[in-house]
Short mmCIF file of C-alpha atoms and ligand atoms in Angstrom, two decimals:
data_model
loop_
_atom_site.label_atom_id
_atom_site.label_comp_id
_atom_site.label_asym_id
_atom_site.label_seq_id
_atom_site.Cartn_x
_atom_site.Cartn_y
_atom_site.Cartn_z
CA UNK A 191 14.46 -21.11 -31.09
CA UNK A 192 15.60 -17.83 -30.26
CA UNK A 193 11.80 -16.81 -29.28
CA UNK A 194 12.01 -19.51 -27.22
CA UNK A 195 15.03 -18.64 -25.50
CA UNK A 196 13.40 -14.71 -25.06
CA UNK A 197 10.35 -16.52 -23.51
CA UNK A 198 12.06 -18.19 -21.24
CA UNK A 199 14.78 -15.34 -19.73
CA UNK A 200 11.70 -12.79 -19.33
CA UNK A 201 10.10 -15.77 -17.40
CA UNK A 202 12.93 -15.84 -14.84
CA UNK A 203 13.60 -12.33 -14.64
CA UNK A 204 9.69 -12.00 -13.82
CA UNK A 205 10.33 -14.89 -11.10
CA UNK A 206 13.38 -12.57 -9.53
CA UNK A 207 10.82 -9.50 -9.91
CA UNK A 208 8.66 -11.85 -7.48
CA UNK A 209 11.11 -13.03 -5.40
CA UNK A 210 11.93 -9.72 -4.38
CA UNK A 211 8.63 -9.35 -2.55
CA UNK A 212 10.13 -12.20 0.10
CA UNK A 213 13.15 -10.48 0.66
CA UNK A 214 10.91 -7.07 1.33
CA UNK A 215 8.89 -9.43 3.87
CA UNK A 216 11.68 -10.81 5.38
CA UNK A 217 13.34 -7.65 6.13
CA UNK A 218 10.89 -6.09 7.29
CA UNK A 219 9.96 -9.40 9.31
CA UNK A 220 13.03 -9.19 11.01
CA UNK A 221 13.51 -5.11 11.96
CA UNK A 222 10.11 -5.63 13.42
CA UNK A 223 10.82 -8.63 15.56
CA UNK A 224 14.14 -6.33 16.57
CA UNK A 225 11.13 -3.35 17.61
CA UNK A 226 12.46 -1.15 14.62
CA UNK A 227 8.22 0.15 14.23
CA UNK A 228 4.86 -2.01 15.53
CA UNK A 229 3.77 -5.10 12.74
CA UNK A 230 1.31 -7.22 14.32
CA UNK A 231 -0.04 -8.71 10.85
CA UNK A 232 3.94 -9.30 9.20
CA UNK A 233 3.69 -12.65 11.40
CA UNK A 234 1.03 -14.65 9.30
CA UNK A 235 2.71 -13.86 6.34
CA UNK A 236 6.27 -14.88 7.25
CA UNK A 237 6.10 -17.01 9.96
CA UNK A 238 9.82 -16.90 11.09
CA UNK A 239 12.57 -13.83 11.84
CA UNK A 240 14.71 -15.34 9.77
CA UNK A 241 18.65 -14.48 9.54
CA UNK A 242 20.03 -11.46 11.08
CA UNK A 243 20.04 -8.89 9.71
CA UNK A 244 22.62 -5.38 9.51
CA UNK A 245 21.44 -2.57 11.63
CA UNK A 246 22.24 -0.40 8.92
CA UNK A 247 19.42 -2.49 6.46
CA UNK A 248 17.10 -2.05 9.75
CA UNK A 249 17.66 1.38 10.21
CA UNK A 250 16.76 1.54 5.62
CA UNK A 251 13.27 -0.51 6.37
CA UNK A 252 12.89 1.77 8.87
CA UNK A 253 13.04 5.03 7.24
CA UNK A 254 11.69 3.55 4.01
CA UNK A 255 8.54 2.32 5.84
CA UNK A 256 7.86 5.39 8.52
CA UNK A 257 8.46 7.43 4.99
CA UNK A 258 5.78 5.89 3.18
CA UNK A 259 3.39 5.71 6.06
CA UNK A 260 4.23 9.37 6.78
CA UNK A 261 2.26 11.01 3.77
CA UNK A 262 0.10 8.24 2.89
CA UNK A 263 -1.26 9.00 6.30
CA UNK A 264 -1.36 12.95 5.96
CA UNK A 265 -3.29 11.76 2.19
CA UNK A 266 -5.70 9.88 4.43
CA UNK A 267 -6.32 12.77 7.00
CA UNK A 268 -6.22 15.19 4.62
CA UNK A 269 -9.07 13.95 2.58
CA UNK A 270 -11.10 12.56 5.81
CA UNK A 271 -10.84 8.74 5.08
CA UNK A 272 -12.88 10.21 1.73
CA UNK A 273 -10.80 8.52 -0.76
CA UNK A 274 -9.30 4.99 -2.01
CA UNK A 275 -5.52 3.72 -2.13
CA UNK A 276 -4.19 1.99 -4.86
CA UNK A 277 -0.70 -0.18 -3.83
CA UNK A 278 1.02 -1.00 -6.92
CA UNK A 279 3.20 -3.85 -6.70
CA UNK A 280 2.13 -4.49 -2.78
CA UNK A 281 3.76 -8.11 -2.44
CA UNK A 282 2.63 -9.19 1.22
CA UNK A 283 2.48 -5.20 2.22
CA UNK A 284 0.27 -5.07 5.87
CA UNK A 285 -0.73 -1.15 4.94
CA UNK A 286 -4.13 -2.09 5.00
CA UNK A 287 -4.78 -4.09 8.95
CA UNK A 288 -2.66 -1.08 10.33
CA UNK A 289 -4.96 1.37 8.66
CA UNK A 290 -7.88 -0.96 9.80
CA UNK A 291 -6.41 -0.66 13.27
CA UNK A 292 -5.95 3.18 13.48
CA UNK A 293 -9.25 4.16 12.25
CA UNK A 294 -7.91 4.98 9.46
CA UNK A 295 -8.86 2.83 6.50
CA UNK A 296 -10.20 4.82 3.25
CA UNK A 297 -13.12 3.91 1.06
CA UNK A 298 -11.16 0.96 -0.63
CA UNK A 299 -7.47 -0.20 -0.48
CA UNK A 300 -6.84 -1.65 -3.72
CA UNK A 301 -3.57 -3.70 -4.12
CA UNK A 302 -1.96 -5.52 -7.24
CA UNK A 303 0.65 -7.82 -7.65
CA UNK A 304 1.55 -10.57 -9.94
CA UNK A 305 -0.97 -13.36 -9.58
CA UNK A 306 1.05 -15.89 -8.58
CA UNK A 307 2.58 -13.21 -5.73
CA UNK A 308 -1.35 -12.49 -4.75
CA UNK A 309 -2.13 -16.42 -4.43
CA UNK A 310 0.00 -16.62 -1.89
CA UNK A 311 -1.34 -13.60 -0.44
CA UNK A 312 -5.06 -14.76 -0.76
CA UNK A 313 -4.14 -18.61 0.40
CA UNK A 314 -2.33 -16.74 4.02
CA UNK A 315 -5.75 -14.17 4.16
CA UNK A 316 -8.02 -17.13 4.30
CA UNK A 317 -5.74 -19.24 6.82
CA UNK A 318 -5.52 -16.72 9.20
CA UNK A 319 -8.46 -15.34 10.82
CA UNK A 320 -6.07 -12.01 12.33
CA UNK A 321 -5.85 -11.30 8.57
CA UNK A 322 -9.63 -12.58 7.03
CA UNK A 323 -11.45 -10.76 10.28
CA UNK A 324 -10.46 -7.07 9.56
CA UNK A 325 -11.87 -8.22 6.26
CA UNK A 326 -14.93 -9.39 6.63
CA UNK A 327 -16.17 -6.83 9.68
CA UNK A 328 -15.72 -3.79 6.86
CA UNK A 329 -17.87 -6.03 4.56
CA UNK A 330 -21.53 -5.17 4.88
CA UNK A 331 -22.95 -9.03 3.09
CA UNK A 332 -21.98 -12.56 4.15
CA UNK A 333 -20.91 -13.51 0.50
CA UNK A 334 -16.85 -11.94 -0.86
CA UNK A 335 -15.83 -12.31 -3.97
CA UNK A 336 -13.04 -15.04 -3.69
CA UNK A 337 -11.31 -16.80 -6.23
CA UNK A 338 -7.46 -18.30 -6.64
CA UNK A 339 -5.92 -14.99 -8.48
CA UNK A 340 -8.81 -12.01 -6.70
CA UNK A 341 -10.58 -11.28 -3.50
CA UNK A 342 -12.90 -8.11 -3.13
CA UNK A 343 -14.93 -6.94 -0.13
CA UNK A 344 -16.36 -3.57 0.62
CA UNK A 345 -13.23 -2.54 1.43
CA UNK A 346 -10.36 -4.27 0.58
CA UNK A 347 -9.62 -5.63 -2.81
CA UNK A 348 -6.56 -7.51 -3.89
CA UNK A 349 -5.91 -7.61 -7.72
CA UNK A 350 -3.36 -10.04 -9.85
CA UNK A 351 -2.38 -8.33 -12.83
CA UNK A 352 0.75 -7.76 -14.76
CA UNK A 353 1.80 -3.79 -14.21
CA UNK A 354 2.97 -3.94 -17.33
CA UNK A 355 0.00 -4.44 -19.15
CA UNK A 356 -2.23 -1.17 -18.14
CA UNK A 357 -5.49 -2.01 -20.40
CA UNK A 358 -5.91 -5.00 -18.60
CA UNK A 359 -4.95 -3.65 -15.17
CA UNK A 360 -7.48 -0.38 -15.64
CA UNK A 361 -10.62 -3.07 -16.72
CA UNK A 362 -9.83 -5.16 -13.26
CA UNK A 363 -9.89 -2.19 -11.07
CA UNK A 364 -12.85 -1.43 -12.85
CA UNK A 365 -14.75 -4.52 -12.47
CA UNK A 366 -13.92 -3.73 -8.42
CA UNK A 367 -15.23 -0.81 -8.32
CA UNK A 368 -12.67 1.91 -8.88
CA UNK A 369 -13.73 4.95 -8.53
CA UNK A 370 -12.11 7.81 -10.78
CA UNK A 371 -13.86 10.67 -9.22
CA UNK A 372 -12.42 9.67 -5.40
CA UNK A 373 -9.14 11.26 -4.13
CA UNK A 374 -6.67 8.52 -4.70
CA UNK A 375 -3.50 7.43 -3.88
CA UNK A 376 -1.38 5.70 -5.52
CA UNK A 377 1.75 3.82 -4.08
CA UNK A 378 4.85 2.27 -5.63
CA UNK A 379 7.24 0.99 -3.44
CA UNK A 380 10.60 -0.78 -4.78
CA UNK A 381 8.60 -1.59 -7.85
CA UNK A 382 9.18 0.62 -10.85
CA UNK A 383 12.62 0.27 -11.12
CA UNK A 384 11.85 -3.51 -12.06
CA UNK A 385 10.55 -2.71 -15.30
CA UNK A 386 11.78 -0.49 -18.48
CA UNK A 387 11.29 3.13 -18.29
CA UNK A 388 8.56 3.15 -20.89
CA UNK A 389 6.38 0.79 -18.60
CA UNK A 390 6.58 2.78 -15.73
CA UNK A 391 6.24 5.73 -17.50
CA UNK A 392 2.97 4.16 -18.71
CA UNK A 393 1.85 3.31 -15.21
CA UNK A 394 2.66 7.09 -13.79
CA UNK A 395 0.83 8.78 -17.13
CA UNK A 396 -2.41 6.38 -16.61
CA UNK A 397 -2.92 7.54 -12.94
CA UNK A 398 -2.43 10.87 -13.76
CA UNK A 399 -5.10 10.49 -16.43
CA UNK A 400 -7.29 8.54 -14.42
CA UNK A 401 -7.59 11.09 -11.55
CA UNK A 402 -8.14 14.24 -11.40
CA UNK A 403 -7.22 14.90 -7.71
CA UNK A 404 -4.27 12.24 -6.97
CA UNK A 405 -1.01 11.67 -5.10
CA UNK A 406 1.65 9.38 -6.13
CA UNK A 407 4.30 8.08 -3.96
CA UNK A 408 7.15 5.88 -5.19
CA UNK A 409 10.19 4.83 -3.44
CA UNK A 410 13.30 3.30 -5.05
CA UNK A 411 16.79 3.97 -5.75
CA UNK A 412 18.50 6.92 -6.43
CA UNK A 413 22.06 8.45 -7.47
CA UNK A 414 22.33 4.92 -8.99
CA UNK A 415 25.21 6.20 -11.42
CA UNK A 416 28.51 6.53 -8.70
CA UNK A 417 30.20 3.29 -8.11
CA UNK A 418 27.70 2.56 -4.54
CA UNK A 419 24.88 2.37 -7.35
CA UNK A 420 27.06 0.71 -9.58
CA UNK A 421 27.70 -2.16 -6.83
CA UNK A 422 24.15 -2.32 -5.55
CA UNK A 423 23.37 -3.16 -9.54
CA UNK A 424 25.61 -5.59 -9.99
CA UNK A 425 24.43 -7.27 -6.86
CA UNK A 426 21.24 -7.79 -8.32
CA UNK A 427 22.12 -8.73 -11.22
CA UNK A 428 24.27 -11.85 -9.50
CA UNK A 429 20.79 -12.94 -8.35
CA UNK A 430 19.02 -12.39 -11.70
CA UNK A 431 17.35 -9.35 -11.38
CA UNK A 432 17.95 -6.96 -13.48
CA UNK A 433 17.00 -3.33 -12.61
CA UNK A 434 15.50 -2.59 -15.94
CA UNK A 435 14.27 0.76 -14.61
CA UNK A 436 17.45 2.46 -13.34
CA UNK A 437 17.89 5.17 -15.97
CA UNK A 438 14.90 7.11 -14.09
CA UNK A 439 16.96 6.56 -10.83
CA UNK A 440 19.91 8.87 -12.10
CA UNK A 441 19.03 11.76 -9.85
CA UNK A 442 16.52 13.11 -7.26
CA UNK A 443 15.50 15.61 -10.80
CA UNK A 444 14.92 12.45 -13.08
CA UNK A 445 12.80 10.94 -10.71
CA UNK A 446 10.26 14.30 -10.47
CA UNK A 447 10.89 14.76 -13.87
CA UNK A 448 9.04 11.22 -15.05
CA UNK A 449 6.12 12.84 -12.97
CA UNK A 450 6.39 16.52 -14.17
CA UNK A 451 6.21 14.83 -17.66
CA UNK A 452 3.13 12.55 -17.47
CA UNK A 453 0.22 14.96 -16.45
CA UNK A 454 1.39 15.72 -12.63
CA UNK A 455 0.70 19.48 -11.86
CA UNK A 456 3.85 18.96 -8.66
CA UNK A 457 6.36 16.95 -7.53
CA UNK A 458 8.83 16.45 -5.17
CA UNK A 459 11.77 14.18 -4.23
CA UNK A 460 13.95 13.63 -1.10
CA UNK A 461 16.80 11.12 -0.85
CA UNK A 462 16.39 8.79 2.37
CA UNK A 463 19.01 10.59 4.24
CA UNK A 464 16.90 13.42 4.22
CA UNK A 465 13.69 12.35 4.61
CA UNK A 466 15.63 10.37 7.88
CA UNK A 467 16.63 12.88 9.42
CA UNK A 468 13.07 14.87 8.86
CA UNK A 469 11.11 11.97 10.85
CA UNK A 470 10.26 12.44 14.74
CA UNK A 471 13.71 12.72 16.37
CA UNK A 472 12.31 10.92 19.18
CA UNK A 473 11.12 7.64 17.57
CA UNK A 474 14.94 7.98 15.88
CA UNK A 475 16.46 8.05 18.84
CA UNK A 476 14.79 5.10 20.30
CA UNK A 477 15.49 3.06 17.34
CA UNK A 478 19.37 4.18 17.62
CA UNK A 479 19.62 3.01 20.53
CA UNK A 480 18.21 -0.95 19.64
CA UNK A 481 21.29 -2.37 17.96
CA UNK A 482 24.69 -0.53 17.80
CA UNK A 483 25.61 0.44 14.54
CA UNK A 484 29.91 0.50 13.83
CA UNK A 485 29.16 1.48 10.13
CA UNK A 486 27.44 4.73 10.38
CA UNK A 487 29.37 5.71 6.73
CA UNK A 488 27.24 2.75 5.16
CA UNK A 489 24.18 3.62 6.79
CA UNK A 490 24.61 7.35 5.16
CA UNK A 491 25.46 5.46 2.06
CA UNK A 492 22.25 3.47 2.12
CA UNK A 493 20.09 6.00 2.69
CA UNK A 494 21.80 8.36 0.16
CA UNK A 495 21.13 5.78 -2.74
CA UNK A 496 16.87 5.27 -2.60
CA UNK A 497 14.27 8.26 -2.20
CA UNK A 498 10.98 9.12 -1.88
CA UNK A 499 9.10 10.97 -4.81
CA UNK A 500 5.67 12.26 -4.64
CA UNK A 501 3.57 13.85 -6.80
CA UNK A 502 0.18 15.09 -6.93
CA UNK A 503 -2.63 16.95 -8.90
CA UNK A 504 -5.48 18.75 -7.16
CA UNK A 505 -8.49 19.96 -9.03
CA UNK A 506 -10.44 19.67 -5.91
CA UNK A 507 -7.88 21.70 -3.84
CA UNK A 508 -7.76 20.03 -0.94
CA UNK A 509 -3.83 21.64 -0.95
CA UNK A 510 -1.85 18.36 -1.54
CA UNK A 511 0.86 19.88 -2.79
CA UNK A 512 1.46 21.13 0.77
CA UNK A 513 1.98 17.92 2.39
CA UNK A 514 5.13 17.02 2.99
CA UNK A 515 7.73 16.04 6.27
C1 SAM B 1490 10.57 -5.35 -3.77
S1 SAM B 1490 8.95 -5.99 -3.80
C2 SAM B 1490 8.11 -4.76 -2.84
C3 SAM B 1490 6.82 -5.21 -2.25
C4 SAM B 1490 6.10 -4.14 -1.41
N1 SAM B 1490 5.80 -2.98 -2.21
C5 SAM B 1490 6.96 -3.75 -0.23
O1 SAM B 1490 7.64 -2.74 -0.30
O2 SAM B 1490 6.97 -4.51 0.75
C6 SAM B 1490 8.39 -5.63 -5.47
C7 SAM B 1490 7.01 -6.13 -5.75
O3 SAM B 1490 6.56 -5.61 -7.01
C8 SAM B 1490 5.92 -6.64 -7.72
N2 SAM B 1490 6.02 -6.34 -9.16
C9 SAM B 1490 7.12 -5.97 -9.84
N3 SAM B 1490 6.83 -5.85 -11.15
C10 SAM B 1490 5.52 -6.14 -11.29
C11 SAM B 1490 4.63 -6.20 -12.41
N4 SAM B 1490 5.05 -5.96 -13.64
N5 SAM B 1490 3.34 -6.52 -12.19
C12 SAM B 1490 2.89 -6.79 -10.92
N6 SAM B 1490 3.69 -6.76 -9.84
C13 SAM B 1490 4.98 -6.44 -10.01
C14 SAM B 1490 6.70 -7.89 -7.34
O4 SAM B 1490 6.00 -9.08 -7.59
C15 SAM B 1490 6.95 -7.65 -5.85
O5 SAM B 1490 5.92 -8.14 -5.05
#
């Protein structure tokens, strides 16, 4: 009985886990539709805005996703398009089509998710040819591997698979081609801090043995211990989901720290604040002036509780340790 009752309270915290990748989409749906940051592809995978949305949780997408797409893309340029992308946790993430679109698409984009999460994802690919074409024009035969819970081309390969359980993870991206002497990159964004410590720990030790020239970005909270972090958790936890990873999200230190430890050679960590008020002034500007924004103290608030951590290891010394905002 009490097995039982385990089984079935990790099955609906895994189901919150999931549902988290809608909210993610919707969000980012909606600062989009508002002109927060070009998303041509966000459309076929939620088809309406949705409800409003607070400037100040516009303004977060907004630095969270110009963030991530700043040093994935200085990775990309870095290494010449020479190298493959691995998006942990990508829920219905468009990385790939903009890449696609700016010339910039790597060997192979890799991205995992739970399977039922990458159905979805697979089943909205097939529908819509604005998604399926970028696909198949990078694939050099007429035949893709396609099935309910997988999809591989030449280029772009989409993976269900439990994070959690890295032996069977590592033999997927293996059967698609993975290739461990490539520059990769690896991206985790609002995804560790979903599971325990020791899983994510796992996750960030494998890469780092995997690779031997790698960068690793995750975003998620941070300064999660004051009563804002305190609130944000129990939030959460109203709607089931439990931030099982919070301990590493202490500090801007425990978050390189989980790197330093693992087999990164460098790390470094910025709170959101910061890394806002590093991106073009110009773009910030414009996208200060699309809504008006009465809370500015919550904004700062916002931003002050998630960061961005990166960490790499170079043994072909292409200098990523240098790159940076
Ligand atoms: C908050 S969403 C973020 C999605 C995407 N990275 C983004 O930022 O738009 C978290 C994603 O991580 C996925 N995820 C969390 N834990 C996972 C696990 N153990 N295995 C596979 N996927 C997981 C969820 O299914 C969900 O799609």
């Amino acid at each position: 009985m009490a097995a039982r009752a385990a089984f079935t309270d990790s099955d609906t915290a895994d189901e919150a886990v999931r549902a988290t990748c809608d909210d993610a989409t919707t969000c980012k749906r909606f600062a989009t539709s508002k002109g927060y940051w070009k998303d041509p592809y966000m459309q076929y995978f939620a088809r309406s805005v949705g409800e409003r949305k607070a400037p100040e949780i516009n303004r977060g997408y907004y630095a969270r996703v110009q963030g991530m797409n700043h040093l994935l893309d200085a990775f990309i340029r870095k290494t010449e398009c020479d190298c493959q992308v691995i998006n942990l946790g990508a829920g219905l993430d468009t990385t790939f089509w903009r890449l696609k679109e700016e010339n910039l698409l790597p060997r192979k984009f890799f991205e995992i998710d739970f399977p039922t999460v990458v159905a979805r994802k697979i089943h909205n690919i097939k529908k819509k040819p604005p998604l399926s074409k970028p696909i198949i024009e990078t694939h050099s035969t007429d035949s893709l591997l396609l099935d309910a819970h997988s999809l591989d081309s030449d280029r772009y390969c989409i993976i269900g698979a439990d994070l959690r359980d890295i032996s069977t993870l590592d033999q997927k991206l293996k059967k698609f081609q993975l290739n461990q002497e490539l520059p990769t990159m690896l991206l985790s964004e609002c995804v560790l801090v979903y599971m325990t410590p020791s899983h994510s720990s796992n996750i960030i030790h494998w890469a780092a043995e995997s690779f031997h020239t790698a960068m690793f970005i995750n975003y998620e909270q941070v300064n999660m211990s004051d009563r804002f972090g305190q609130v944000m958790i129990e939030n959460l936890q109203r709607r089931q989901c439990n931030l099982a990873g919070v301990e590493a999200c202490q500090s801007l230190e425990s978050q390189k720290e989980r790197f330093l430890k693992s087999g990164w050679e460098h790390a470094d960590a910025l709170d959101m604040m910061t890394v806002y008020s590093m991106l073009p002034q110009e773009d910030v500007a414009r996208i200060e002036r699309l809504e008006f924004l009465d809370e500015k103290e919550l904004l700062h608030q916002l931003l002050q509780h998630y960061s961005i951590c990166w960490a790499t290891k170079d043994k072909l010394n292409l200098g990523l340790s240098q790159l940076a905002y």
